[in-house]
Coordinates of C-alpha atoms (C1' of nucleotides) in Angstrom, one line a residue:
Chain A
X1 CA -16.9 -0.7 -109.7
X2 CA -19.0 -3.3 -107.6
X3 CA -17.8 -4.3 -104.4
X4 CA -16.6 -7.5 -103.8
X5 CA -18.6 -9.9 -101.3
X6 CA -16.6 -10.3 -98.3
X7 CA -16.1 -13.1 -96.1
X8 CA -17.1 -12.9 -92.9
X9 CA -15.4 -12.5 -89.7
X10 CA -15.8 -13.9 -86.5
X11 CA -17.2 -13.5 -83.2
X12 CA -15.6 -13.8 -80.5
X13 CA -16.3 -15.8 -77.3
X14 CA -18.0 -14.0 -74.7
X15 CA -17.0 -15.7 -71.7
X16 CA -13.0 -15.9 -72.3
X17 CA -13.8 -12.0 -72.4
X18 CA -15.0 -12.0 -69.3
X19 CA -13.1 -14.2 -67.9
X20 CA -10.2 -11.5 -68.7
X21 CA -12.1 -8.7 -67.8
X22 CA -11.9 -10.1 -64.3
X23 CA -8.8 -11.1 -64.3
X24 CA -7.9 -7.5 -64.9
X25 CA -10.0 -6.1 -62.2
X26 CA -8.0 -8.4 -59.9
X27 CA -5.1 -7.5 -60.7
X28 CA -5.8 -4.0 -59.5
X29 CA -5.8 -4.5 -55.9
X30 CA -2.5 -5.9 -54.4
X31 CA -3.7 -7.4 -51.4
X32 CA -6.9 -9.3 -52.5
X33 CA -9.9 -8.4 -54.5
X34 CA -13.4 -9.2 -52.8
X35 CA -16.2 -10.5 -55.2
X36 CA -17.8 -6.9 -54.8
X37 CA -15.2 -4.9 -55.7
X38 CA -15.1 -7.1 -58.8
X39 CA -18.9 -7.3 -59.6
X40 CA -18.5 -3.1 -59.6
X41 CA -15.8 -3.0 -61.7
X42 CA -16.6 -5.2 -64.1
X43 CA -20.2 -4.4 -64.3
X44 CA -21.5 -8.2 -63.9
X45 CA -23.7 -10.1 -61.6
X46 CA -22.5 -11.3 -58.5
X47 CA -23.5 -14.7 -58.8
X48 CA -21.2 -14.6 -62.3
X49 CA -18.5 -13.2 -61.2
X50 CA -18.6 -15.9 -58.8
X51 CA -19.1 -18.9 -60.8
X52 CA -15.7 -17.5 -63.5
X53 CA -13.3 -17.1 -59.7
X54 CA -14.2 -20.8 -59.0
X55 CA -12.6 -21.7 -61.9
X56 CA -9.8 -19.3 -62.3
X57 CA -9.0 -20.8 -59.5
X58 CA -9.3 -24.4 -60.4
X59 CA -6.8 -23.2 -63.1
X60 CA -4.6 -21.6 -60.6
X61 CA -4.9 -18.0 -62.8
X62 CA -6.6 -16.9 -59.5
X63 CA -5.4 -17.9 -56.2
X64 CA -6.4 -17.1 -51.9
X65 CA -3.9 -17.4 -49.0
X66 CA -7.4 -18.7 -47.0
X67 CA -10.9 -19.5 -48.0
X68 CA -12.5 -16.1 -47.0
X69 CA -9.4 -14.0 -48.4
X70 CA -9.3 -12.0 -51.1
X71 CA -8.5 -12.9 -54.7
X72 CA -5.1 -12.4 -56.3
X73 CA -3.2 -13.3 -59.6
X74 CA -2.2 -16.8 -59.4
X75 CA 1.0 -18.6 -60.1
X76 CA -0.5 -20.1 -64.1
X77 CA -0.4 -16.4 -65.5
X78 CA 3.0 -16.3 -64.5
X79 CA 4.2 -19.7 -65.4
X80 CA 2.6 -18.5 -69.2
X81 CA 5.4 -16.3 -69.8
X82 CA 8.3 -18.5 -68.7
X83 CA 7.4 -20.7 -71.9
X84 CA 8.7 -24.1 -71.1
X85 CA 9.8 -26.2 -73.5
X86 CA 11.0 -30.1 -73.9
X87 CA 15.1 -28.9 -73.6
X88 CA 13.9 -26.2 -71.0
X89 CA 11.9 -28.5 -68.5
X90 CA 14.8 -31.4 -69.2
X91 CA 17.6 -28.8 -68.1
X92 CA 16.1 -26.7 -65.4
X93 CA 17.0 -29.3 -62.6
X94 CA 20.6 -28.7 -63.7
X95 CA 20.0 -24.5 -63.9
X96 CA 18.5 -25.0 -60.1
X97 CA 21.5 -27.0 -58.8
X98 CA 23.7 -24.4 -60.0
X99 CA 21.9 -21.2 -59.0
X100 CA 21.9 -23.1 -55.0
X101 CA 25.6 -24.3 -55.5
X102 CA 26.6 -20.5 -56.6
X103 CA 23.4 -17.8 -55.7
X104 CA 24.3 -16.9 -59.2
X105 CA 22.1 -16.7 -62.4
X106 CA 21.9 -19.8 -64.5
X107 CA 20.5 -19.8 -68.4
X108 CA 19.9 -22.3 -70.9
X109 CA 20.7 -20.8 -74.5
X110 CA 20.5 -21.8 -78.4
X111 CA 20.8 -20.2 -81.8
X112 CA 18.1 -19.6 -83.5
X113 CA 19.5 -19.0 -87.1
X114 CA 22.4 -16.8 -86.7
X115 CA 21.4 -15.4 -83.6
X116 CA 21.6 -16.3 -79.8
X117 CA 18.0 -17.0 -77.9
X118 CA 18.0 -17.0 -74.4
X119 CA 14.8 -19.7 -73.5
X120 CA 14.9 -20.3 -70.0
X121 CA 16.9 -18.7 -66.8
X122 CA 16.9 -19.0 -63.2
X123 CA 18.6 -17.0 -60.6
X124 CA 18.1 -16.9 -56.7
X125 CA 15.0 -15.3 -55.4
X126 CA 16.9 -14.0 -52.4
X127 CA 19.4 -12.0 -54.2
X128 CA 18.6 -8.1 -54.4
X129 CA 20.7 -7.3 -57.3
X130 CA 20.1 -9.8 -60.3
X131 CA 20.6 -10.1 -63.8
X132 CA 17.6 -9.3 -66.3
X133 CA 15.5 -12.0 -67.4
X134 CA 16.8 -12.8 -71.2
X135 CA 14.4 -15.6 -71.3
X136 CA 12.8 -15.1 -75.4
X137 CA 15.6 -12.5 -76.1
X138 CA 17.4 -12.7 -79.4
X139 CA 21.1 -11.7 -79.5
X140 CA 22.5 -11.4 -83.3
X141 CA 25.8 -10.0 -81.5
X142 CA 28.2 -13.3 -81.1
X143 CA 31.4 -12.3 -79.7
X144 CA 30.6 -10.5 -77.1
X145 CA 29.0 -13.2 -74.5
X146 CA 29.8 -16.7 -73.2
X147 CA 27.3 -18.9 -74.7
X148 CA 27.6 -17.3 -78.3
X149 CA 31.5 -17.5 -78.2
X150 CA 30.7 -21.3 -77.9
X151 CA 28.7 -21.8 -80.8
X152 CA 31.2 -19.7 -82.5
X153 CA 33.8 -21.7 -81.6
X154 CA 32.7 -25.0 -82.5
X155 CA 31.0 -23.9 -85.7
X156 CA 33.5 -23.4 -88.4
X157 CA 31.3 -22.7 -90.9
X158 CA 29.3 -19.7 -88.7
X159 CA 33.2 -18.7 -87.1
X160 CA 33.7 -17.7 -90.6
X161 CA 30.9 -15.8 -91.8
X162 CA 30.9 -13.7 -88.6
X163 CA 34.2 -12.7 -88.3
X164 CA 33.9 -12.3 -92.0
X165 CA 32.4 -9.0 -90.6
X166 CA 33.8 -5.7 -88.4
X167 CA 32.9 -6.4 -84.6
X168 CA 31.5 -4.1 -82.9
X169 CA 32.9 -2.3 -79.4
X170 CA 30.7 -2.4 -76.5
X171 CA 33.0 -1.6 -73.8
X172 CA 36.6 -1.1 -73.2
X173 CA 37.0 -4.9 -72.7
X174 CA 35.5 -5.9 -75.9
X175 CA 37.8 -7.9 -78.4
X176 CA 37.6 -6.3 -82.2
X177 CA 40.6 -7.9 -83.6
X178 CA 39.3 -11.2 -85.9
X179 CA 42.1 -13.1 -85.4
X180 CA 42.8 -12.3 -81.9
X181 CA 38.7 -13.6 -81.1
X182 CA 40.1 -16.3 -83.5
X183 CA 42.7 -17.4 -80.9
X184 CA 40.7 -17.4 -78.1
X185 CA 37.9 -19.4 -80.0
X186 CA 40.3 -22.5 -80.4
X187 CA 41.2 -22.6 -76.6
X188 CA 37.1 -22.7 -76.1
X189 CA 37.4 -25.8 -78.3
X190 CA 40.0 -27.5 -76.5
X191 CA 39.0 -26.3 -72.9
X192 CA 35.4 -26.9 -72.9
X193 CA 33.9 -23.5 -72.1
X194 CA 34.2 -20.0 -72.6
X195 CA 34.2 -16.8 -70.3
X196 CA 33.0 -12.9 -70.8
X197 CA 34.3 -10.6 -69.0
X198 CA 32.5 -6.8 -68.8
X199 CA 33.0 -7.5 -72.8
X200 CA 29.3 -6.5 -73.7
X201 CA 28.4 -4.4 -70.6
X202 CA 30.2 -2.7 -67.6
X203 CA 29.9 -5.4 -64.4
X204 CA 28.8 -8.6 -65.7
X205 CA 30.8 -11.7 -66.3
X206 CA 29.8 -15.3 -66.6
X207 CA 31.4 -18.8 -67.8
X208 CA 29.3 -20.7 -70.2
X209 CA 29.9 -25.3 -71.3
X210 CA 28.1 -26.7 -74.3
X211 CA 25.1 -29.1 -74.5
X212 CA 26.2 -31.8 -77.1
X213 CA 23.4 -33.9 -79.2
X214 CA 24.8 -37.5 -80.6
X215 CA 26.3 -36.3 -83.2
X216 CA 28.7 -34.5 -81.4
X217 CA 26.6 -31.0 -82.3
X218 CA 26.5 -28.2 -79.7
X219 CA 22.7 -27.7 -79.3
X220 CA 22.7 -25.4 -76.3
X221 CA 24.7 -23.8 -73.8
X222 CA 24.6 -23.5 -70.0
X223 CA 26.0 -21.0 -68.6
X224 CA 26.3 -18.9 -65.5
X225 CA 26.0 -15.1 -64.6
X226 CA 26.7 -12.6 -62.0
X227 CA 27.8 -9.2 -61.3
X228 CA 31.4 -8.7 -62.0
X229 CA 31.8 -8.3 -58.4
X230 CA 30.1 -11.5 -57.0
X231 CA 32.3 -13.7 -59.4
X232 CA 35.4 -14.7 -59.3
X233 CA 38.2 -12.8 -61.4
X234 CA 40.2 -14.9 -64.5
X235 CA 42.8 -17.1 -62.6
X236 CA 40.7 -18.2 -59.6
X237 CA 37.9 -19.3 -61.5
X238 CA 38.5 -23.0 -61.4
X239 CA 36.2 -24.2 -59.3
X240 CA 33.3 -22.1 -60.9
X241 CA 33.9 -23.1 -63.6
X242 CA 33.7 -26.3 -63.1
X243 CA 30.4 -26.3 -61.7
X244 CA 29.2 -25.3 -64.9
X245 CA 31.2 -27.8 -67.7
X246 CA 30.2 -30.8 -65.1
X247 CA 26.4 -29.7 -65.3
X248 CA 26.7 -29.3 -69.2
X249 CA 28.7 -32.9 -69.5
X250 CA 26.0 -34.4 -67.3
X251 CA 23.2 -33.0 -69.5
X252 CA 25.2 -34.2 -72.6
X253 CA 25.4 -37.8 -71.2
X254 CA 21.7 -37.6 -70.0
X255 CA 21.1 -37.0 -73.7
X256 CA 22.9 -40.2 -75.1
X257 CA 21.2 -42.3 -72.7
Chain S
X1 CA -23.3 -41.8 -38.5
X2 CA -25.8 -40.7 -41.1
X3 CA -23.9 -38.9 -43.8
X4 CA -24.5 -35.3 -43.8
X5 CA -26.7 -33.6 -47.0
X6 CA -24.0 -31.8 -48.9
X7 CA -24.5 -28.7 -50.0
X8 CA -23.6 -28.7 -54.1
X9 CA -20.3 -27.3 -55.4
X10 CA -20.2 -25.2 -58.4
X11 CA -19.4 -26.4 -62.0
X12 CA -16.7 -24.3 -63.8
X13 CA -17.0 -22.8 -67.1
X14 CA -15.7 -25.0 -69.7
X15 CA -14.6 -22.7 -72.5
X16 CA -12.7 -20.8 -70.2
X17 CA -10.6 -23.8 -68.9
X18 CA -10.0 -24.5 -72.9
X19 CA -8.7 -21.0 -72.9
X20 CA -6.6 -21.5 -70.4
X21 CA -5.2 -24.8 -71.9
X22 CA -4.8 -23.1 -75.5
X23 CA -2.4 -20.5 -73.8
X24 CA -0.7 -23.5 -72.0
X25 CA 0.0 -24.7 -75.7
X26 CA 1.1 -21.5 -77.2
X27 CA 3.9 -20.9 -74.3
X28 CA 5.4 -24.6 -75.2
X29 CA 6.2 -22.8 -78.7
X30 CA 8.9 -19.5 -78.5
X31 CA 9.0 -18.8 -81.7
X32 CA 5.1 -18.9 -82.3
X33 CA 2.5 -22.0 -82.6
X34 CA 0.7 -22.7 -85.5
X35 CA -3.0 -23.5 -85.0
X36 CA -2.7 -27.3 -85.9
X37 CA 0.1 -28.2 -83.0
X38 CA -2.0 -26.4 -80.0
X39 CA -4.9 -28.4 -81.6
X40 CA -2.7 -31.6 -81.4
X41 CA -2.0 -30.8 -78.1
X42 CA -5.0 -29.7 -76.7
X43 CA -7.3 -32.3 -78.4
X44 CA -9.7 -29.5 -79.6
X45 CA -11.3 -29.3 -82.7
X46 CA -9.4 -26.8 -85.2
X47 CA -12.2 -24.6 -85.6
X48 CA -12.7 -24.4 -82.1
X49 CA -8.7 -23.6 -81.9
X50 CA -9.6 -21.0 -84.3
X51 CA -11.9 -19.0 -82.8
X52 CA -10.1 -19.3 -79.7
X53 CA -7.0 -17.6 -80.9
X54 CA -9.3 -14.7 -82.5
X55 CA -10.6 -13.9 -79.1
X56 CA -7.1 -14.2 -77.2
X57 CA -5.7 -12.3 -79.7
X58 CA -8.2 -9.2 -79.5
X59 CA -7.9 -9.3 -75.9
X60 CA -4.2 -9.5 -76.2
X61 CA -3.7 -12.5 -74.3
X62 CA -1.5 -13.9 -77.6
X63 CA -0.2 -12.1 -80.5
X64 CA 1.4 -12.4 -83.8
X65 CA 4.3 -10.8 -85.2
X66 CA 2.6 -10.4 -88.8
X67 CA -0.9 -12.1 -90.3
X68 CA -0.1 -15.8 -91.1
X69 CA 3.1 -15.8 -88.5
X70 CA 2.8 -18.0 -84.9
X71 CA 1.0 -17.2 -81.9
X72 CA 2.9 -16.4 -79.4
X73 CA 1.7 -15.1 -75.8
X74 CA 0.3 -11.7 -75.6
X75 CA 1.3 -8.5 -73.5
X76 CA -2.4 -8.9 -71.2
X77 CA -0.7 -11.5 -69.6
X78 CA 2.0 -10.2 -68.3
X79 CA 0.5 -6.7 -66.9
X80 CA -1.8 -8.7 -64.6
X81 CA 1.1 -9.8 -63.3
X82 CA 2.4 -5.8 -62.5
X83 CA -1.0 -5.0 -60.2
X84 CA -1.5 -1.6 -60.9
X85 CA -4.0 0.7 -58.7
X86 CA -4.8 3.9 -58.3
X87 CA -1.3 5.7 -56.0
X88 CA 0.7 3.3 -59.0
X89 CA -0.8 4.6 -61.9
X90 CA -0.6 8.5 -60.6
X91 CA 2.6 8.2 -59.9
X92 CA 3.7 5.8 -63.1
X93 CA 5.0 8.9 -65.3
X94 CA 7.5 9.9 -62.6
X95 CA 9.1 6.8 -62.1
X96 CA 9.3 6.0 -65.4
X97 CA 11.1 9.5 -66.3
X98 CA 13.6 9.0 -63.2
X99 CA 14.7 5.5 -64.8
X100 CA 14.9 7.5 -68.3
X101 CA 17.0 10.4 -66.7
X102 CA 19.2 8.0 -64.5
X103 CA 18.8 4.2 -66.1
X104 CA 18.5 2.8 -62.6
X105 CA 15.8 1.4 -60.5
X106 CA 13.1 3.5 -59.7
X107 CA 10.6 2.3 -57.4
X108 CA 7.2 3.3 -55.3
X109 CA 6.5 2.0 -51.5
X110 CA 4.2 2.6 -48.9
X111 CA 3.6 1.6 -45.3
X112 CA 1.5 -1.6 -44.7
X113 CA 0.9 -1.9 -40.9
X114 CA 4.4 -2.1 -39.7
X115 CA 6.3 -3.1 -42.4
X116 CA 7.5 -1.6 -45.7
X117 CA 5.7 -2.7 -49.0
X118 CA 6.5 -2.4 -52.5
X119 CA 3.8 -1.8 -54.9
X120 CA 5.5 -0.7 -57.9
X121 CA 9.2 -0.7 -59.8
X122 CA 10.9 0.4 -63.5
X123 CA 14.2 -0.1 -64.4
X124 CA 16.0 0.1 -67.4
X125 CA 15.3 -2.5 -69.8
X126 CA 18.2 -1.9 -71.6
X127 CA 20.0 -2.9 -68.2
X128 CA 21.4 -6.0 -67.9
X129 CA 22.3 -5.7 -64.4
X130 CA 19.4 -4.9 -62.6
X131 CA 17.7 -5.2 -59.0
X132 CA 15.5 -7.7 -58.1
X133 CA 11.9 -6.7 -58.6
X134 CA 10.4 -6.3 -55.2
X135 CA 6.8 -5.4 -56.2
X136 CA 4.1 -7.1 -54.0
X137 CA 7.1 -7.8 -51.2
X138 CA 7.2 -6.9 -47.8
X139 CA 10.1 -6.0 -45.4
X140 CA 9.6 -5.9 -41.7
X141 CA 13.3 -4.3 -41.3
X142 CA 13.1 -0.8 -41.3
X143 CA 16.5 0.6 -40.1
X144 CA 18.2 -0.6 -43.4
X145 CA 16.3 0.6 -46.4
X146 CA 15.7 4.6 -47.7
X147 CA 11.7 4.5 -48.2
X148 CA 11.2 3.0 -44.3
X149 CA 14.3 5.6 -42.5
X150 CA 11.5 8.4 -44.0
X151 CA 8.9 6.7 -42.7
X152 CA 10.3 6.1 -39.2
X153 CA 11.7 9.9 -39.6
X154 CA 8.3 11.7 -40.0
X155 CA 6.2 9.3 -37.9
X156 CA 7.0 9.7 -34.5
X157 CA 5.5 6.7 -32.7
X158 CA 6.2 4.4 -35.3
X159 CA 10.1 5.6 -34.9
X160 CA 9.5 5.5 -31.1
X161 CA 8.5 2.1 -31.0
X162 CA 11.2 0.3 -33.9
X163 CA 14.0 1.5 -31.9
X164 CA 13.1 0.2 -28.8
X165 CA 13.7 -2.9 -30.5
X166 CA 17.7 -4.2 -31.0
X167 CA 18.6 -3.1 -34.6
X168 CA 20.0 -6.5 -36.5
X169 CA 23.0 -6.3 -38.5
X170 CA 23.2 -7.2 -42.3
X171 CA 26.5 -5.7 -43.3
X172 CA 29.6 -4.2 -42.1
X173 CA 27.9 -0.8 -43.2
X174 CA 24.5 -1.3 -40.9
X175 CA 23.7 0.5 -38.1
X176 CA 22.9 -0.8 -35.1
X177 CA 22.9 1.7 -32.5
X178 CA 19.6 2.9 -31.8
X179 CA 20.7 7.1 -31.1
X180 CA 23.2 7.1 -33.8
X181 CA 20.4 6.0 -35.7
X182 CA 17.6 8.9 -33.9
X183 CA 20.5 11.3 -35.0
X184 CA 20.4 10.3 -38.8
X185 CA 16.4 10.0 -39.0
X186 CA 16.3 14.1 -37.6
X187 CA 18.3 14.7 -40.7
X188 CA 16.1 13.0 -42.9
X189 CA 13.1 15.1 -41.4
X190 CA 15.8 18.1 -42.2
X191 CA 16.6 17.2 -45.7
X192 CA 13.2 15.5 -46.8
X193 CA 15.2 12.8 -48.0
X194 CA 17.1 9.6 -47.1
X195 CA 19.8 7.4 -48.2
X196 CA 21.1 3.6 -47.9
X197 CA 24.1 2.6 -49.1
X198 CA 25.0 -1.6 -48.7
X199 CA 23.4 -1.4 -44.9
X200 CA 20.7 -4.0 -46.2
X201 CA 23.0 -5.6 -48.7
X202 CA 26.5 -5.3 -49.8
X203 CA 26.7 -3.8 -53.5
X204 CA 23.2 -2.1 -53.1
X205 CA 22.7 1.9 -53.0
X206 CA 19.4 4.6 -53.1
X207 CA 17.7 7.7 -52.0
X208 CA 14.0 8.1 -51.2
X209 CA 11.6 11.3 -51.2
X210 CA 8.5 11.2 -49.4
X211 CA 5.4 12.2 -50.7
X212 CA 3.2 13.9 -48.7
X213 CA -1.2 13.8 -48.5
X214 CA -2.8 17.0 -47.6
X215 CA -2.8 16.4 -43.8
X216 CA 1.2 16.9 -44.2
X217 CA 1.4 12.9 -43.2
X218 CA 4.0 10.2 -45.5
X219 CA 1.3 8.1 -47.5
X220 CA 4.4 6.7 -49.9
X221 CA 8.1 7.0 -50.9
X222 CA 9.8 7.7 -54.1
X223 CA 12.8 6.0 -54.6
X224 CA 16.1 5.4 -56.7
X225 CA 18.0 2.3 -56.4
X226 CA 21.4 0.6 -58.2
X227 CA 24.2 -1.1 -57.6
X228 CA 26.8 1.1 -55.4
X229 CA 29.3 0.9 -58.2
X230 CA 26.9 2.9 -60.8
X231 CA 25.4 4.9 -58.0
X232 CA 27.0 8.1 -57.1
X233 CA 29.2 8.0 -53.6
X234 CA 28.4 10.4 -50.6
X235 CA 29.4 14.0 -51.2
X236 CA 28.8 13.3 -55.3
X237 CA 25.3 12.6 -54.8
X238 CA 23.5 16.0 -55.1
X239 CA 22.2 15.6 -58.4
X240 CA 20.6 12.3 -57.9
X241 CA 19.1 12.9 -55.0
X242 CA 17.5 16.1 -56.3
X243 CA 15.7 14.3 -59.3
X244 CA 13.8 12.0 -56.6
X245 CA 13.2 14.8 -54.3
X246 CA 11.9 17.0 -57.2
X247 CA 9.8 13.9 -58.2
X248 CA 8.2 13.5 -55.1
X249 CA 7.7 17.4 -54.6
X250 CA 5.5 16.9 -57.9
X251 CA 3.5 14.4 -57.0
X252 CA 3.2 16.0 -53.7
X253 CA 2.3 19.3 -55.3
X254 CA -0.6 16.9 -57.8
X255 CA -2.1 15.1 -54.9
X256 CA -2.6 18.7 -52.9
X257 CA -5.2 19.7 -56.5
Chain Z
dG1 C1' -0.6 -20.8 -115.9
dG2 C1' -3.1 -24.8 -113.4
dA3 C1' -3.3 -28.5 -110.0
dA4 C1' -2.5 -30.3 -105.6
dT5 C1' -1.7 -29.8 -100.8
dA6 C1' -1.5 -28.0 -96.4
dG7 C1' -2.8 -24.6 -93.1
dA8 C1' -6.3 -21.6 -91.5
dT9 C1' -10.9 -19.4 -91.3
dT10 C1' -15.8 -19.1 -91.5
dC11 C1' -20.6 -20.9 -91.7
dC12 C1' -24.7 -22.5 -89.4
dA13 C1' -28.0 -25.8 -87.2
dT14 C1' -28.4 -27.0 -82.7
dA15 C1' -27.1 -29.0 -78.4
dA16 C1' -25.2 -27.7 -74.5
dA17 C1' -23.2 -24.4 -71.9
dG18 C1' -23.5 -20.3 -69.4
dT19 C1' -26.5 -17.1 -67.4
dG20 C1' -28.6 -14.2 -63.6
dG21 C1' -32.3 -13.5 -60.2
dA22 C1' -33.6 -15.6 -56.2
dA23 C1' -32.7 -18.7 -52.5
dT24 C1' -29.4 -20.2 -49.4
dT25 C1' -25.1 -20.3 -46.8
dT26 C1' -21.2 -18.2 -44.6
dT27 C1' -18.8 -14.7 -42.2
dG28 C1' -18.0 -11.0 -39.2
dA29 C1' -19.5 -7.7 -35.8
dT30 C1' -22.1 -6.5 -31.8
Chain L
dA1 C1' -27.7 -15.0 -29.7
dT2 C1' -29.0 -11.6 -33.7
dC3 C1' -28.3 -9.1 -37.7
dA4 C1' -26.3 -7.5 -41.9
dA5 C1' -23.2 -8.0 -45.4
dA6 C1' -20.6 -10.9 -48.4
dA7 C1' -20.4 -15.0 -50.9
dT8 C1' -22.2 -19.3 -52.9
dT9 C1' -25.5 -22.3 -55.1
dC10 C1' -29.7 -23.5 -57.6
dC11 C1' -32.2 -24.1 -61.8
dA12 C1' -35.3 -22.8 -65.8
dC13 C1' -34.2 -21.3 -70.0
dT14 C1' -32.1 -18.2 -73.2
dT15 C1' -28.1 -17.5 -75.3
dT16 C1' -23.8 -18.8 -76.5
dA17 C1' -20.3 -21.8 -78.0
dT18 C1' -19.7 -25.8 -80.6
dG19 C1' -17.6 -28.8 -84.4
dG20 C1' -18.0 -30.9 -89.0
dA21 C1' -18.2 -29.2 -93.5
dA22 C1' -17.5 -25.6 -96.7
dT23 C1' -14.6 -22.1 -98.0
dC24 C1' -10.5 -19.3 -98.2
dT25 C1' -5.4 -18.6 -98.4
dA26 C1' -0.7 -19.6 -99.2
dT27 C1' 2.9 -22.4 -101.0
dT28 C1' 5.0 -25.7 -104.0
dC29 C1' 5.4 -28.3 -108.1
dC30 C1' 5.0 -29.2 -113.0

DNA sequence: GGAATAGATTCCATAAAGTGGAATTTTGAT
DNA sequence: ATCAAAATTCCACTTTATGGAATCTATTCC
């Protein structure tokens, strides 16, 4: 048989390339990279190498304590992964506030189809032990953390298909019986907000308050994190909790203009 | 005053700084952007967008979940954010098989004039309570965290010269008096290995292993961190502590050829 | 099945952008 | 001050990247 004519492909541009290439050589020295180190590395001309770190850093994907110092990563790689979006960069003032008010970790959640998506999160920087970054995670597990119980709650229509369906035990916390979530679910509708409790995983516990659009539609959720240890246990949680439903109700009234 | 002749300033490299603004794009989008919204946003021609993407993408700067799906942002961009060298990559394996065997933090210091530095860390990413990451951080406190007691244990002067110095307080658990402190460090020197347990901060607990160059001197530490309540107590501890001494005998035993 | 539409990829002539060796400037050590 | 090493800038010109148009791919509708 003949062979078909292909199509071609394209090239690919050279300088991005390098540009990366760089970047990567960089990276490999903690405390500043001089131009020579790089030129060695990467096997380019000084004068090149030059030229691309002039406007890395422009673009602030390269960065110096001091003219003279050496070159490290700067602050636009990482602000590529937190991903902002129009909700995220309208919320995170709220997220801030709370993370100073508590020293807790503060996240922004939605659904994405029938599962739970984490899409931005802040905590404080001074805290040694700290929650994971969930930022772009999916969750298709509902019933087992603050935020999802809250979209459960005020979604009939989603309530139903997923208790339709065995839930799963995580811990010895975790709640299996349908009707028994069921319960709890209605008191998340009437009170505003829902807790977890070391339901998913050993030691963490957090309080989440819904985002509402104009049609009275939970969009998102705020909610707020910590070691089981750092907050406080059911029955003095009042004023924690609080913190969280007033940032959520503010958000919501922001929205309605 | 006759103005001064200047001399010129470098021009940057344009397709580079559309490179940059094309990632910019893609992390507005979570779940993936399609080729005509980062051309909306960037103004660029869609061909241009085009080739763009093909290059990011073989660099692995973005990447799509299948042919046809969004592009999303790449895993290139987040290792230049984990600045490997040379001591981090050797000793990558181990740390990585002490987080498998333990699920807790595992993480690889060094001196850096006179204080402590951190220039790697794994932890479980299955985790959701997890330390801070410290990588790229350094602490001037030395009396209060495992790596720098087994630095102050096996170097002499350094020791000599910290504890003429009033040792601060951070917890109930620190200590503060500079012999009871001489005592422990012997130990250390004794053992080959030292612990910390909430003397820096209340809820965290680790061990650290030296490992040694061929001149018998402490070029870095091992270490094994968590929060106290997954970390085994005093007198329960045996186990744990031998996987990061055995660790650091290894890469000990590597380094010596 | 064909037609229409939208999204994406490739082509290619050429303008412009990026290059690298050499010149110049800056920095650090003595 | 001098010197050497590191870094930056210049500029002629080659090479690369460009963008509008052509082509391909995927989806939807009849």
């Amino acid at each position: 048989m003949e062979s078909i004519p292909r199509y071609g492909t394209m090239s690919t541009i050279q300088s991005v390339e390098r540009a990366f290439q760089i970047l990567h050589a960089v990276a490999q020295f903690p405390s500043g990279a001089q131009l020579g180190d790089i030129a060695e590395i990467t096997s380019l001309p000084k004068s090149t190498v030059s030229r691309m770190l002039t406007t890395l850093e422009e673009i602030g994907a390269v960065e110096r304590d001091n003219p003279g110092a050496g070159h490290k990563i700067g602050p636009a790689i990482s602000d590529l992964i937190t991903r902002p979006s129009w909700l995220v960069s309208l919320v995170e003032p709220w997220l801030k506030k709370l993370v100073e008010q508590t020293g807790e970790t503060a996240t922004l959640s939605v659904m994405d189809g029938d599962r739970l998506l984490y899409i931005d999160q802040h905590s404080d920087p001074n805290s040694n032990i700290q929650l994971r970054d969930w930022t772009g995670t999916h969750f298709p597990t509902l019933h087992v953390t603050s935020p999802s119980k809250l979209f459960l709650a005020f979604d009939p229509i989603l309530q139903k298909r997923y208790l339709a369906k065995p839930l799963e035990r995580f811990t010895e916390n975790t709640e299996t019986d349908a009707s028994k979530l069921a319960i709890y679910l209605d008191q998340v509708c009437k009170n505003g907000y829902a807790w977890v409790r070391e339901e998913f995983e050993r030691g963490l516990a957090g309080v989440s308050a819904p985002i509402f659009d104009q049609n009275q539609t939970v969009i998102a959720a705020v909610s707020l994190y910590g070691p089981v240890f750092r907050v406080p246990p059911a029955g003095e949680d009042a004023e924690f909790t609080a913190l969280v439903v007033t940032a959520a109700a503010e958000i919501t009234s922001h929205l309605r203009g």
